[in-house]
Tab-separated table of C-alpha atoms in Angstrom:
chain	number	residue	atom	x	y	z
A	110	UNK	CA	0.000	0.000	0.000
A	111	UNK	CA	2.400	2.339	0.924
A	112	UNK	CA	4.295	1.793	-2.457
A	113	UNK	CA	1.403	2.548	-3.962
A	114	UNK	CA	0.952	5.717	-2.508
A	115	UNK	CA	4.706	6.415	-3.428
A	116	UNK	CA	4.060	5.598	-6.778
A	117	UNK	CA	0.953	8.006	-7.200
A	118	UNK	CA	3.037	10.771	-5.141
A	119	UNK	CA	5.717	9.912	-7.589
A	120	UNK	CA	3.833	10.810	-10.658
A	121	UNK	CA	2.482	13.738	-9.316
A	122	UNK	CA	5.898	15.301	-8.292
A	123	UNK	CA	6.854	14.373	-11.753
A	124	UNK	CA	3.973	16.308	-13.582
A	125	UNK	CA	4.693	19.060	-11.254
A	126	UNK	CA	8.442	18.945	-12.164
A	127	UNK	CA	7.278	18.786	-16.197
A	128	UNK	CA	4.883	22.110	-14.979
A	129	UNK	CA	8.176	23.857	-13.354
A	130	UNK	CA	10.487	23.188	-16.473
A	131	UNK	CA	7.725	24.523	-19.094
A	132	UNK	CA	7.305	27.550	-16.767
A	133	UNK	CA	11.021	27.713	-16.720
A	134	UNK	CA	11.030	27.412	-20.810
A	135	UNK	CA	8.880	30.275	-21.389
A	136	UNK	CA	10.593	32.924	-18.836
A	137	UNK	CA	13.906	32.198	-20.719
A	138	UNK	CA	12.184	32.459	-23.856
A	139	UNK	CA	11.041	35.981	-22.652
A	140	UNK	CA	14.096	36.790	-20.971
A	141	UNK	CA	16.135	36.153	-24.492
A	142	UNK	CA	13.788	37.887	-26.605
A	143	UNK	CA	14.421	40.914	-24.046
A	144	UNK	CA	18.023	40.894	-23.853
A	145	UNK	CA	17.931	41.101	-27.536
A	146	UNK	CA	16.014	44.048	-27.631
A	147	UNK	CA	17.726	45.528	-24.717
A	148	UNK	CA	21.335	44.823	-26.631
A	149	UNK	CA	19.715	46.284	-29.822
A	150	UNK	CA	18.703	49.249	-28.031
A	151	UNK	CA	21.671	49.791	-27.003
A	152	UNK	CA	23.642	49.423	-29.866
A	153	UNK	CA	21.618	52.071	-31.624
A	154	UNK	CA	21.924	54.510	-28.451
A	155	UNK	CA	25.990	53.665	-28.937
A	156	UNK	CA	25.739	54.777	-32.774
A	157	UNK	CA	23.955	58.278	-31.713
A	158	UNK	CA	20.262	56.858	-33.365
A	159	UNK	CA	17.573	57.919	-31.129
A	160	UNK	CA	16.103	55.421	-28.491
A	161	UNK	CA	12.955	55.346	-27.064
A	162	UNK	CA	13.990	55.557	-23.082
A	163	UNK	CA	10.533	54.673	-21.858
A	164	UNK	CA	10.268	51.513	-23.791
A	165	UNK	CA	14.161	50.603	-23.029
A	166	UNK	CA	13.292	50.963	-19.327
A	167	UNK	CA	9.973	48.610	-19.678
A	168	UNK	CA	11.981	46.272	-21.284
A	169	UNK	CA	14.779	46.528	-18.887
A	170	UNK	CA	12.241	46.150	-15.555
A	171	UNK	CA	10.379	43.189	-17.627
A	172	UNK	CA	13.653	41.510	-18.432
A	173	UNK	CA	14.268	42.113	-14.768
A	174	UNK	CA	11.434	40.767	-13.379
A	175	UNK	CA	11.347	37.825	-15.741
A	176	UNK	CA	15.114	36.568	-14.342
A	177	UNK	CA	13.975	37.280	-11.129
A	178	UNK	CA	10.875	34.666	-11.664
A	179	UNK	CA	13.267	32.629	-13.117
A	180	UNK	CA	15.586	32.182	-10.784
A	181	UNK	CA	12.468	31.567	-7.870
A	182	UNK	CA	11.494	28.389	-9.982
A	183	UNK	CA	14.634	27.160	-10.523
A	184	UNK	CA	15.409	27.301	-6.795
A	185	UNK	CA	11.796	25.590	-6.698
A	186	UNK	CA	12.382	22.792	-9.530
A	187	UNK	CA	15.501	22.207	-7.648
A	188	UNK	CA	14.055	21.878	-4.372
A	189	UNK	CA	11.242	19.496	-5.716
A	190	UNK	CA	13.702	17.277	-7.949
A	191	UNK	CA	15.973	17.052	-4.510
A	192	UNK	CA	12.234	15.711	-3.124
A	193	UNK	CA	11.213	13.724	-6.052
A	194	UNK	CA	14.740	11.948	-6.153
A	195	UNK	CA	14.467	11.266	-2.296
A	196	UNK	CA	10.774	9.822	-2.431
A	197	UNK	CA	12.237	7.515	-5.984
A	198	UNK	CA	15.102	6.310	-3.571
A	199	UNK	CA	12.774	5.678	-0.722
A	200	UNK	CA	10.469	3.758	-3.178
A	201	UNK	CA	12.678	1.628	-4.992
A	202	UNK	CA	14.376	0.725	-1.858
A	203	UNK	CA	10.693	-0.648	-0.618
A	204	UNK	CA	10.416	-2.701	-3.910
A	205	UNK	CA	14.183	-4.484	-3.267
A	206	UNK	CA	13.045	-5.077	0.126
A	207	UNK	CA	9.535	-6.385	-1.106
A	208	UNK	CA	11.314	-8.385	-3.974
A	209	UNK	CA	13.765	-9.780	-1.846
A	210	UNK	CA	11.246	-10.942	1.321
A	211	UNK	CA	9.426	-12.794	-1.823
A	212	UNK	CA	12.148	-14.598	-3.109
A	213	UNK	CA	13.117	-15.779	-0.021
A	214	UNK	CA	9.671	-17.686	0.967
């Protein structure tokens, strides 16, 4: 029973891990396409073309913001793989010792 409930624990931590890395996907996405824009920005600042400083600093906070985010769920994903690998250890160390009590009968 209590494998069982490992096992359905299991495959929830792994569709929340799944949930933390497409999360994670899509902020770096966002924080790439900003960086660009940022470094483009820039650029044409450096070559004396005029910049739009209100949209620079929105971009700047978002890109901000977004690494910020980022960073939280990777400390998260971490945390919950840490967990996940823990609970798999746990689990397959039940199913040695349930293996190995069978065999011996």
């Amino acid at each position: 029973a209590e494998i069982q409930e490992n096992q359905s624990k299991l495959r929830q931590m792994d569709a929340d891990l799944s949930n933390y890395k497409s999360r994670i996907n899509e902020l770096s996405s966002q924080i790439d396409a900003d960086e660009a824009t940022l470094q483009e920005m820039k650029r044409k600042h450096d070559l004396g073309e005029r910049v739009d400083v209100d949209l620079y600093e929105d971009t700047r906070r978002r890109h901000n913001s977004a690494v910020e985010s980022h960073n939280v769920l990777v400390e998260e994903y971490n945390s919950s793989l840490r967990s996940y690998k823990s609970l798999l250890s746990t689990t397959n160390e039940m199913f040695d010792n349930y293996n190995s009590h069978l065999r011996s009968q």
